[in-house]
Coordinates of C-alpha atoms in Angstrom, one line a residue:
Chain A
M1 CA 14.5 -17.7 9.8
I2 CA 11.2 -18.1 8.0
V3 CA 13.0 -18.2 4.6
D4 CA 14.4 -21.7 5.6
K5 CA 10.9 -22.9 6.1
L6 CA 10.0 -21.5 2.7
Y7 CA 13.0 -23.2 1.1
E8 CA 12.1 -26.5 2.6
T9 CA 8.5 -26.1 1.6
V10 CA 9.5 -25.6 -2.1
E11 CA 11.7 -28.6 -1.8
E12 CA 8.8 -30.7 -0.6
F13 CA 5.9 -29.3 -2.6
G14 CA 7.4 -27.6 -5.6
P15 CA 7.6 -23.9 -6.4
V16 CA 4.0 -22.9 -7.1
C17 CA 2.6 -19.9 -5.1
L18 CA -1.1 -19.9 -5.6
G19 CA -2.4 -16.3 -5.7
L20 CA -5.8 -15.9 -4.1
D21 CA -6.7 -12.7 -5.9
T22 CA -10.3 -13.9 -5.7
A23 CA -12.7 -11.5 -7.4
L24 CA -16.3 -12.2 -6.8
D25 CA -16.9 -12.9 -10.5
Y26 CA -14.4 -15.7 -10.5
L27 CA -16.8 -17.8 -8.6
P28 CA -19.0 -20.4 -10.3
E29 CA -22.7 -19.2 -10.6
H30 CA -24.0 -21.7 -8.0
L31 CA -21.7 -20.2 -5.3
K32 CA -22.6 -16.7 -6.2
R33 CA -26.3 -17.5 -5.7
E34 CA -25.9 -18.7 -2.1
E35 CA -27.7 -16.6 0.6
I36 CA -24.6 -15.4 2.4
S37 CA -22.5 -12.2 2.2
D38 CA -20.2 -11.7 -0.8
G39 CA -17.1 -11.9 1.5
E40 CA -18.4 -15.3 2.9
K41 CA -18.8 -16.6 -0.7
V42 CA -15.3 -15.6 -1.5
F43 CA -14.0 -17.2 1.7
R44 CA -15.8 -20.5 1.0
F45 CA -14.5 -20.6 -2.5
N46 CA -11.0 -20.0 -1.1
M47 CA -11.4 -22.8 1.4
R48 CA -12.3 -25.4 -1.2
I49 CA -9.4 -24.2 -3.4
I50 CA -7.0 -24.4 -0.4
D51 CA -8.2 -27.8 0.6
A52 CA -7.7 -29.1 -2.9
T53 CA -4.2 -27.7 -3.5
A54 CA -2.4 -27.7 -0.1
D55 CA -0.3 -30.7 -1.0
V56 CA 0.7 -29.5 -4.5
V57 CA 1.7 -25.8 -3.9
A58 CA 4.4 -24.3 -1.7
C59 CA 2.4 -21.4 -0.4
Y60 CA -0.4 -18.9 -1.0
K61 CA -0.3 -15.2 -1.8
V62 CA -3.5 -13.3 -0.8
Q63 CA -3.9 -10.0 -2.7
I64 CA -5.7 -7.8 -0.2
A65 CA -7.1 -5.3 -2.8
Y66 CA -9.7 -7.8 -3.9
Y67 CA -11.0 -8.1 -0.4
E68 CA -10.7 -4.4 0.5
A69 CA -13.0 -3.7 -2.5
L70 CA -15.7 -5.6 -0.6
G71 CA -15.3 -3.4 2.5
L72 CA -15.3 -4.8 6.0
D73 CA -17.1 -8.0 4.8
G74 CA -14.3 -8.6 2.3
L75 CA -11.6 -7.9 4.9
S76 CA -13.3 -10.4 7.2
A77 CA -13.0 -12.9 4.4
Y78 CA -9.3 -11.9 4.0
A79 CA -8.7 -12.5 7.7
K80 CA -10.4 -15.9 7.6
T81 CA -8.5 -16.9 4.4
V82 CA -5.0 -16.2 5.9
Q83 CA -6.0 -17.9 9.1
Y84 CA -7.3 -20.9 7.3
I85 CA -4.0 -21.2 5.3
R86 CA -2.0 -21.0 8.5
Q87 CA -4.2 -23.5 10.3
K88 CA -3.5 -26.0 7.4
G89 CA 0.2 -25.5 8.2
K90 CA 0.9 -23.7 4.9
L91 CA 2.8 -20.4 4.4
V92 CA 1.0 -17.3 3.4
I93 CA 2.2 -14.1 1.8
A94 CA 0.2 -10.9 2.4
D95 CA 0.3 -9.1 -0.9
V96 CA -0.3 -5.6 0.5
K97 CA 2.6 -3.7 -1.1
R98 CA 2.9 -1.3 1.8
G99 CA 5.7 1.3 2.2
D100 CA 5.6 4.2 4.6
I101 CA 7.6 6.3 7.1
A102 CA 8.9 4.4 10.1
D103 CA 6.1 5.1 12.6
T104 CA 3.5 4.0 10.1
A105 CA 5.5 1.0 8.9
K106 CA 5.5 -0.2 12.6
M107 CA 1.7 -0.2 12.4
Y108 CA 1.7 -2.2 9.1
A109 CA 4.1 -4.7 10.7
K110 CA 1.8 -5.0 13.7
A111 CA -1.2 -5.4 11.3
H112 CA 0.2 -8.1 9.1
Y113 CA 2.6 -9.9 11.4
S114 CA 0.2 -10.4 14.4
G115 CA -3.5 -10.4 15.2
S116 CA -6.3 -11.4 12.8
F117 CA -4.5 -10.6 9.6
E118 CA -1.3 -12.5 10.6
S119 CA 0.8 -13.7 7.6
D120 CA 4.3 -15.2 7.3
F121 CA 5.5 -12.7 4.6
M122 CA 4.3 -9.4 3.3
T123 CA 5.1 -7.5 0.2
L124 CA 6.7 -4.0 0.4
N125 CA 7.2 -1.1 -2.0
P126 CA 10.7 0.5 -1.7
Y127 CA 10.1 3.9 -3.2
M128 CA 10.1 5.8 0.1
G129 CA 13.6 4.4 1.0
L130 CA 15.4 1.9 3.2
D131 CA 14.3 3.5 6.5
T132 CA 10.8 2.3 5.7
I133 CA 12.0 -1.3 5.7
E134 CA 13.8 -1.1 9.1
P135 CA 10.7 -1.4 11.3
F136 CA 10.1 -4.9 9.9
R137 CA 13.5 -6.2 11.0
P138 CA 12.7 -7.1 14.6
Y139 CA 9.9 -9.4 13.3
I140 CA 12.3 -10.9 10.8
E141 CA 15.1 -11.5 13.3
E142 CA 13.0 -12.6 16.3
K143 CA 9.5 -13.7 15.1
E144 CA 9.9 -15.9 12.0
K145 CA 8.5 -13.3 9.6
G146 CA 9.7 -12.2 6.1
L147 CA 9.3 -9.7 3.3
F148 CA 9.3 -9.5 -0.4
V149 CA 10.3 -6.1 -1.7
L150 CA 9.3 -4.9 -5.2
V151 CA 12.4 -4.8 -7.4
K152 CA 11.3 -5.4 -11.0
T153 CA 7.6 -6.0 -11.4
S154 CA 5.9 -7.8 -14.3
N155 CA 3.7 -5.1 -15.7
K156 CA 4.4 -3.0 -18.8
G157 CA 4.7 0.2 -16.6
S158 CA 7.6 -1.3 -14.8
R159 CA 9.7 0.2 -17.5
D160 CA 8.6 3.8 -16.6
F161 CA 10.7 4.2 -13.5
Q162 CA 12.3 0.8 -12.6
M163 CA 14.2 0.8 -15.9
L164 CA 15.5 4.3 -15.8
D165 CA 19.3 4.6 -16.4
L166 CA 21.1 5.9 -13.4
K167 CA 24.2 8.1 -13.8
E168 CA 26.4 5.4 -12.3
E169 CA 25.8 3.0 -15.1
N170 CA 23.1 0.7 -13.7
K171 CA 19.3 1.0 -13.8
L172 CA 17.0 1.9 -10.9
Y173 CA 15.8 -1.7 -10.3
Q174 CA 19.4 -2.9 -10.3
Y175 CA 20.4 -0.4 -7.7
V176 CA 17.3 -1.3 -5.6
G177 CA 18.2 -4.9 -6.1
E178 CA 21.7 -4.5 -4.7
K179 CA 20.3 -2.9 -1.6
I180 CA 17.7 -5.6 -1.1
N181 CA 20.4 -8.3 -1.6
Q182 CA 22.4 -6.6 1.1
L183 CA 19.4 -7.0 3.4
A184 CA 19.0 -10.6 2.3
I185 CA 22.6 -11.3 3.3
E186 CA 22.0 -9.7 6.7
T187 CA 18.9 -11.9 7.2
A188 CA 20.2 -15.1 5.7
G189 CA 19.2 -18.5 7.0
Q190 CA 20.9 -21.9 6.7
Y191 CA 20.4 -22.2 2.9
G192 CA 22.0 -18.9 2.0
Y193 CA 18.8 -17.0 1.2
G194 CA 17.6 -14.1 3.3
S195 CA 14.2 -13.5 4.9
V196 CA 14.1 -10.2 3.0
G197 CA 13.2 -11.4 -0.5
A198 CA 12.3 -9.7 -3.7
V199 CA 9.5 -9.5 -6.3
V200 CA 11.0 -10.0 -9.7
G201 CA 8.7 -10.6 -12.6
C202 CA 9.6 -13.1 -15.4
T203 CA 7.9 -11.2 -18.3
N204 CA 11.1 -9.6 -19.4
L205 CA 13.6 -12.4 -19.0
G206 CA 16.8 -10.4 -19.7
E207 CA 16.0 -8.1 -16.8
A208 CA 15.0 -10.9 -14.5
V209 CA 18.2 -12.8 -15.2
N210 CA 20.2 -9.7 -14.6
A211 CA 18.3 -9.2 -11.3
R212 CA 19.3 -12.7 -10.3
E213 CA 23.0 -12.0 -11.1
I214 CA 22.8 -9.1 -8.7
M215 CA 20.7 -10.8 -6.1
K216 CA 22.2 -14.2 -5.5
N217 CA 21.2 -14.3 -1.8
T218 CA 17.6 -13.2 -2.4
F219 CA 14.6 -15.5 -2.5
F220 CA 12.4 -14.4 -5.4
L221 CA 8.7 -14.2 -5.6
V222 CA 8.1 -14.4 -9.3
P223 CA 4.9 -13.0 -11.0
G224 CA 4.3 -13.1 -14.7
Y225 CA 4.1 -16.9 -15.4
G226 CA 1.4 -18.1 -17.7
A227 CA -1.3 -15.6 -18.9
Q228 CA 1.3 -12.8 -18.6
G229 CA 3.7 -14.6 -20.9
G230 CA 6.4 -16.1 -18.7
T231 CA 7.3 -19.8 -19.5
A232 CA 8.7 -22.5 -17.3
K233 CA 12.0 -22.2 -19.2
D234 CA 12.1 -18.5 -18.3
V235 CA 11.3 -19.1 -14.7
A236 CA 13.8 -22.0 -14.4
T237 CA 16.7 -19.6 -15.2
L238 CA 15.9 -17.6 -12.0
F239 CA 16.3 -20.4 -9.5
V240 CA 20.1 -20.5 -8.9
Q241 CA 19.5 -23.3 -6.5
K242 CA 16.6 -25.5 -7.1
N243 CA 14.5 -23.9 -4.3
G244 CA 15.3 -20.2 -4.6
C245 CA 12.0 -19.0 -6.0
V246 CA 8.2 -19.3 -5.7
V247 CA 6.3 -18.7 -8.9
N248 CA 2.9 -17.1 -8.6
S249 CA -0.2 -18.0 -10.6
S250 CA -3.6 -16.7 -9.8
R251 CA -6.2 -16.8 -12.5
G252 CA -4.5 -19.6 -14.4
I253 CA -5.3 -21.8 -11.4
L254 CA -8.5 -20.2 -9.9
L255 CA -10.2 -20.1 -13.3
A256 CA -9.0 -23.4 -14.7
Y257 CA -12.5 -24.8 -14.3
R258 CA -13.8 -22.5 -17.0
K259 CA -11.8 -24.3 -19.6
Q260 CA -13.6 -27.6 -18.9
E261 CA -17.2 -28.6 -19.8
N262 CA -19.3 -28.4 -16.6
G263 CA -16.0 -27.5 -14.9
W264 CA -17.9 -25.5 -12.2
I265 CA -19.1 -28.8 -10.6
N266 CA -15.6 -29.7 -9.4
F267 CA -13.9 -26.3 -9.8
E268 CA -11.4 -27.1 -7.0
K269 CA -10.3 -30.3 -8.7
H270 CA -9.5 -28.3 -11.9
A271 CA -7.5 -25.8 -9.8
R272 CA -5.6 -28.7 -8.3
D273 CA -4.9 -30.2 -11.8
A274 CA -3.7 -26.8 -13.1
A275 CA -1.4 -26.3 -10.1
I276 CA 0.1 -29.8 -10.6
L277 CA 0.6 -29.1 -14.3
M278 CA 2.3 -25.8 -13.5
R279 CA 4.5 -27.4 -10.8
D280 CA 5.6 -30.2 -13.1
D281 CA 6.1 -27.8 -16.0
I282 CA 8.6 -25.8 -13.9
L283 CA 10.2 -28.8 -12.2
N284 CA 10.9 -30.4 -15.6
E285 CA 13.1 -27.4 -16.5
L286 CA 15.2 -27.5 -13.3
Chain G
M1 CA -13.0 18.3 -10.8
I2 CA -12.5 17.6 -7.1
V3 CA -9.3 19.7 -7.1
D4 CA -11.4 22.8 -7.6
K5 CA -13.4 22.0 -4.5
L6 CA -10.1 21.5 -2.6
Y7 CA -8.8 24.8 -3.9
E8 CA -11.9 26.6 -2.7
T9 CA -11.8 24.8 0.6
V10 CA -8.2 26.1 1.2
E11 CA -9.3 29.6 0.2
E12 CA -12.2 29.4 2.8
F13 CA -10.6 27.5 5.7
G14 CA -6.8 27.9 5.2
P15 CA -4.3 25.2 4.2
V16 CA -4.2 22.8 7.2
C17 CA -4.7 19.1 6.5
L18 CA -5.3 17.4 9.8
G19 CA -3.8 13.9 9.8
L20 CA -5.9 11.4 11.8
D21 CA -3.0 9.0 12.4
T22 CA -4.7 8.1 15.6
A23 CA -2.7 5.6 17.6
L24 CA -4.6 4.2 20.6
D25 CA -1.9 5.6 22.9
Y26 CA -2.6 9.1 21.7
L27 CA -5.9 9.0 23.6
P28 CA -6.3 10.6 27.0
E29 CA -6.4 8.0 29.8
H30 CA -10.1 8.5 30.6
L31 CA -11.0 7.6 27.0
K32 CA -8.8 4.6 27.0
R33 CA -10.6 3.3 30.1
E34 CA -14.1 3.2 28.5
E35 CA -15.7 -0.2 28.2
I36 CA -15.9 -0.2 24.4
S37 CA -13.6 -1.7 21.7
D38 CA -10.3 -0.1 20.9
G39 CA -11.5 0.9 17.4
E40 CA -14.6 2.5 18.9
K41 CA -12.4 4.5 21.3
V42 CA -10.3 5.8 18.4
F43 CA -13.4 6.7 16.5
R44 CA -14.9 8.6 19.4
F45 CA -11.7 10.5 19.8
N46 CA -11.6 11.3 16.1
M47 CA -15.3 12.5 16.2
R48 CA -14.5 15.0 18.9
I49 CA -11.4 16.2 17.1
I50 CA -13.3 16.6 13.8
D51 CA -16.2 18.4 15.5
A52 CA -13.7 20.8 17.1
T53 CA -11.7 21.5 14.0
A54 CA -14.0 21.3 10.9
D55 CA -14.2 25.1 10.6
V56 CA -10.4 25.7 10.9
V57 CA -8.9 23.1 8.6
A58 CA -9.2 22.4 4.9
C59 CA -9.4 18.6 5.0
Y60 CA -8.5 15.5 6.9
K61 CA -6.0 12.8 6.0
V62 CA -6.7 9.4 7.5
Q63 CA -3.6 7.1 7.7
I64 CA -5.1 3.6 7.3
A65 CA -2.1 1.8 8.9
Y66 CA -3.1 2.9 12.4
Y67 CA -6.5 1.4 11.9
E68 CA -5.3 -1.8 10.1
A69 CA -3.1 -2.5 13.2
L70 CA -6.3 -2.9 15.2
G71 CA -7.7 -5.5 12.8
L72 CA -11.3 -5.5 11.6
D73 CA -12.4 -3.4 14.6
G74 CA -9.8 -0.8 13.6
L75 CA -11.0 -0.8 10.0
S76 CA -14.5 -0.3 11.1
A77 CA -13.3 2.8 13.0
Y78 CA -11.5 3.8 9.8
A79 CA -14.8 3.5 7.8
K80 CA -16.8 5.4 10.4
T81 CA -14.1 8.1 10.5
V82 CA -14.1 8.8 6.7
Q83 CA -17.9 8.6 6.7
Y84 CA -18.1 11.1 9.5
I85 CA -15.8 13.6 7.8
R86 CA -17.8 13.4 4.6
Q87 CA -21.1 13.8 6.5
K88 CA -19.7 17.0 7.9
G89 CA -19.2 18.2 4.3
K90 CA -15.4 18.1 4.7
L91 CA -12.9 16.5 2.2
V92 CA -11.0 13.4 3.2
I93 CA -7.7 11.9 1.9
A94 CA -7.3 8.2 2.3
D95 CA -3.6 7.8 3.1
V96 CA -3.2 4.3 1.8
K97 CA -0.2 4.6 -0.5
R98 CA -1.4 1.9 -2.8
G99 CA 0.2 1.0 -6.2
D100 CA -0.3 -2.2 -8.1
I101 CA -0.9 -3.7 -11.6
A102 CA -4.0 -2.5 -13.4
D103 CA -6.5 -5.2 -12.4
T104 CA -5.5 -4.8 -8.7
A105 CA -5.5 -1.0 -9.0
K106 CA -9.1 -1.2 -10.2
M107 CA -10.0 -3.0 -6.9
Y108 CA -8.2 -0.3 -4.9
A109 CA -10.1 2.4 -6.8
K110 CA -13.4 0.6 -6.0
A111 CA -12.4 0.1 -2.4
H112 CA -11.5 3.8 -1.6
Y113 CA -13.7 5.7 -4.1
S114 CA -17.0 3.9 -3.3
G115 CA -18.6 1.9 -0.5
S116 CA -17.9 2.1 3.2
F117 CA -14.3 3.4 2.8
E118 CA -15.2 6.1 0.3
S119 CA -12.8 9.0 0.3
D120 CA -12.3 12.0 -2.0
F121 CA -8.6 11.5 -2.6
M122 CA -6.2 8.7 -2.1
T123 CA -2.4 8.5 -2.0
L124 CA -0.5 6.3 -4.4
N125 CA 3.0 5.0 -4.8
P126 CA 4.4 5.4 -8.3
Y127 CA 7.2 2.8 -8.2
M128 CA 5.4 0.2 -10.4
G129 CA 4.8 2.7 -13.2
L130 CA 2.2 4.9 -14.9
D131 CA -0.1 2.0 -16.0
T132 CA -0.8 1.5 -12.3
I133 CA -2.3 5.1 -12.2
E134 CA -4.5 4.7 -15.2
P135 CA -7.3 2.7 -13.5
F136 CA -8.0 5.7 -11.3
R137 CA -8.6 8.1 -14.3
P138 CA -12.3 7.3 -14.9
Y139 CA -13.1 8.2 -11.3
I140 CA -11.1 11.4 -11.6
E141 CA -12.8 12.4 -14.8
E142 CA -16.3 11.3 -14.1
K143 CA -16.8 10.9 -10.3
E144 CA -15.1 13.8 -8.6
K145 CA -12.2 11.9 -7.2
G146 CA -8.5 12.7 -6.9
L147 CA -5.0 11.3 -6.2
F148 CA -1.9 12.4 -4.5
V149 CA 1.1 10.5 -5.9
L150 CA 4.3 10.2 -3.8
V151 CA 7.1 12.3 -5.5
K152 CA 9.4 13.5 -2.8
T153 CA 8.6 12.3 0.7
S154 CA 9.6 13.8 4.0
N155 CA 11.5 10.9 5.6
K156 CA 15.3 10.6 5.7
G157 CA 15.2 7.5 3.5
S158 CA 13.6 9.5 0.7
R159 CA 17.3 10.2 -0.2
D160 CA 17.9 6.5 -0.9
F161 CA 16.1 6.2 -4.2
Q162 CA 14.1 9.4 -4.9
M163 CA 17.3 11.4 -4.9
L164 CA 19.3 9.1 -7.3
D165 CA 20.9 10.9 -10.2
L166 CA 19.6 9.8 -13.5
K167 CA 21.7 9.6 -16.6
E168 CA 19.7 12.4 -18.2
E169 CA 20.8 15.0 -15.6
N170 CA 17.8 15.1 -13.3
K171 CA 17.0 13.0 -10.2
L172 CA 14.4 10.3 -9.9
Y173 CA 11.9 12.4 -8.0
Q174 CA 12.2 15.1 -10.6
Y175 CA 11.5 12.7 -13.4
V176 CA 8.6 11.2 -11.5
G177 CA 7.4 14.8 -10.8
E178 CA 7.5 15.7 -14.5
K179 CA 5.3 12.7 -15.3
I180 CA 2.8 13.6 -12.5
N181 CA 2.7 17.2 -13.6
Q182 CA 1.7 16.0 -17.1
L183 CA -1.2 14.0 -15.4
A184 CA -2.1 17.1 -13.5
I185 CA -2.3 19.1 -16.7
E186 CA -4.6 16.4 -18.2
T187 CA -6.9 16.5 -15.2
A188 CA -6.8 20.3 -14.6
G189 CA -9.8 22.1 -13.2
Q190 CA -10.7 25.8 -13.4
Y191 CA -7.9 27.1 -11.2
G192 CA -5.1 25.4 -13.2
Y193 CA -4.4 22.6 -10.8
G194 CA -5.0 18.9 -11.6
S195 CA -7.0 16.3 -9.7
V196 CA -3.8 14.2 -9.8
G197 CA -1.7 15.9 -7.1
A198 CA 1.6 15.0 -5.5
V199 CA 3.1 14.4 -2.0
V200 CA 6.1 16.7 -1.6
G201 CA 7.6 17.0 1.8
C202 CA 9.0 20.3 3.1
T203 CA 11.8 18.8 5.2
N204 CA 14.4 19.4 2.5
L205 CA 13.4 22.8 1.2
G206 CA 15.7 22.9 -1.8
E207 CA 14.3 19.8 -3.2
A208 CA 10.7 20.8 -2.5
V209 CA 11.2 24.2 -4.2
N210 CA 12.7 22.4 -7.1
A211 CA 9.8 20.0 -7.2
R212 CA 7.5 23.1 -7.3
E213 CA 9.4 24.5 -10.3
I214 CA 8.8 21.3 -12.2
M215 CA 5.2 20.8 -11.1
K216 CA 3.5 24.1 -11.5
N217 CA 0.1 22.5 -12.2
T218 CA 0.2 20.1 -9.4
F219 CA -1.6 20.5 -6.1
F220 CA 0.7 19.5 -3.3
L221 CA 0.0 17.5 -0.1
V222 CA 2.9 18.6 2.1
P223 CA 4.1 16.5 5.0
G224 CA 7.0 17.5 7.3
Y225 CA 5.7 20.7 8.9
G226 CA 6.3 21.1 12.6
A227 CA 7.8 18.2 14.5
Q228 CA 9.7 17.0 11.4
G229 CA 11.3 20.4 11.0
G230 CA 9.5 22.2 8.2
T231 CA 8.5 25.9 9.0
A232 CA 5.7 28.1 7.8
K233 CA 8.3 30.1 5.8
D234 CA 9.5 26.8 4.1
V235 CA 5.9 25.8 3.3
A236 CA 5.0 29.2 2.0
T237 CA 7.5 29.0 -0.8
L238 CA 5.6 25.9 -2.2
F239 CA 2.2 27.5 -2.7
V240 CA 2.7 29.3 -6.1
Q241 CA -0.8 30.5 -5.9
K242 CA -2.2 31.1 -2.4
N243 CA -4.2 27.9 -2.5
G244 CA -2.0 25.3 -4.2
C245 CA -1.1 23.2 -1.2
V246 CA -2.5 21.5 1.9
V247 CA 0.0 21.1 4.7
N248 CA -0.4 18.1 6.9
S249 CA 0.0 17.9 10.7
S250 CA -0.9 14.9 12.8
R251 CA 0.7 14.6 16.2
G252 CA 1.3 18.4 16.5
I253 CA -2.5 18.8 16.6
L254 CA -3.8 15.5 18.0
L255 CA -1.4 15.6 21.0
A256 CA -1.4 19.4 21.6
Y257 CA -3.4 18.6 24.8
R258 CA -0.4 17.0 26.4
K259 CA 1.5 20.3 26.5
Q260 CA -1.2 21.9 28.7
E261 CA -1.9 21.3 32.4
N262 CA -5.0 19.1 32.6
G263 CA -5.2 19.4 28.9
W264 CA -6.9 16.0 28.6
I265 CA -10.1 17.5 29.9
N266 CA -10.6 19.6 26.8
F267 CA -8.3 17.7 24.4
E268 CA -10.3 18.7 21.4
K269 CA -10.1 22.4 22.2
H270 CA -6.3 22.2 22.4
A271 CA -6.3 20.5 19.0
R272 CA -8.5 23.3 17.6
D273 CA -6.1 25.9 19.1
A274 CA -3.1 24.1 17.6
A275 CA -4.8 23.9 14.2
I276 CA -5.6 27.7 14.3
L277 CA -2.0 28.5 15.3
M278 CA -0.7 26.4 12.4
R279 CA -3.1 27.9 9.9
D280 CA -2.3 31.5 10.9
D281 CA 1.4 30.7 11.1
I282 CA 1.3 29.7 7.4
L283 CA -1.2 32.3 6.2
N284 CA 1.0 35.0 7.7
E285 CA 3.8 34.0 5.4
L286 CA 1.8 34.0 2.2

């Protein structure tokens, strides 16, 4: 089960998930001026960030929207980025938030669990129902692949629907969380967590803690740390065991160089320093 | 407002939305044997289908998953397909079912409302909340673009979450539907429908009719006709005005050739015949 590898990776490298939501305007000016395609610029920036952080983060999450916005050239950079991460022996989460009827879901599984976009995990949106998750099961059970399903997200709008009160006392995200935890139990590895994980933001701590109570077998991918307001103390309450979460940071790490004078010269070093700071910040609370 | 153009298109060509969910194995054997890439095969099949149906369908819906499964070559075929549809002066819906935090949503808007993947409409998943829809508004208000937001889908699993009873009497899909209808009112064109539309399947008619009662200003994209069980009579009850829906069919049209002896020789003609049959089937009930 891929979740065991993730668990062990967190044990070895700490809980930081570095989000490569690499917008072109995140790049230092000297990289933007190179005579190569925009996608290639993004990929080269990513490579240097990955080289500088591979021994201080657990895994990488690549947000495909930033690449899709650059068309085929961007998606080529996306493919090269996920391939590069896997070549370095690191785990990668395809942050694609797909969710569709079974025949279509099969195509998404093929797209992101094999071929040039192959990742270890992908994110899914549960709105269309549990039958949209089923087509991923054979990959989870037989091919060392995993999922993170949206349960409680970190944005303000997560209150609009996820926080609705259901007739049977609980809220929508709690109900979804129960179902996902059932899938986690069914796909559990040796450490008690399942290869079907969940996205649970830490911006509203009460809800996140509540999600953890409901989802004891579920590995969490946690957005919302840092710029969005979540603290290491908040995050620490979600771990249960020491290695039950990865905590995402994107801009806080990718743009750390902008806080330093002439930081652009060694932008990857500042990313590394920021990742170490975040790792230790969280580990100190565990 | 793009919805006005869609309304007029339905008036002129009828309500069929042809879904180009083109799996490689839908192609006749002689096309599969050509010495070109798989993506190029799919694109050439699509071109012939589009040429044969442009005067008998309202619009096309391109399901990106089928192209993503072929990697960059498939996404190149996706780009060429949406470009070809627009060059023919037809409307195209990018069936991508995205939904993400605002910064990411901006990237998806850029990806599918401009550049090589440019479409007229895209589909969105509402689970993450209303702030994930906001970044699309400037394109809707200023750039003749539109949305179809998932409200009640056509798959069995749509019962899992969309049909949950909320404390305040209604069901989740009804609550989501009310919010989407509000956005439809805010983006309404001259015929009373908004450029924020909804996906409402016709496989469970009672729920679809109920959605229509709640969403009188919302243009519907209707899956579930034909193979999935929805009939022309079912669909007809969802129109309100004659032109308030487009009804999707994919395999029923793309694979019509397989029901004819030697149908592969003129596969596009059989697609055309199937589209006409579907169009007239529905128009007869209005």
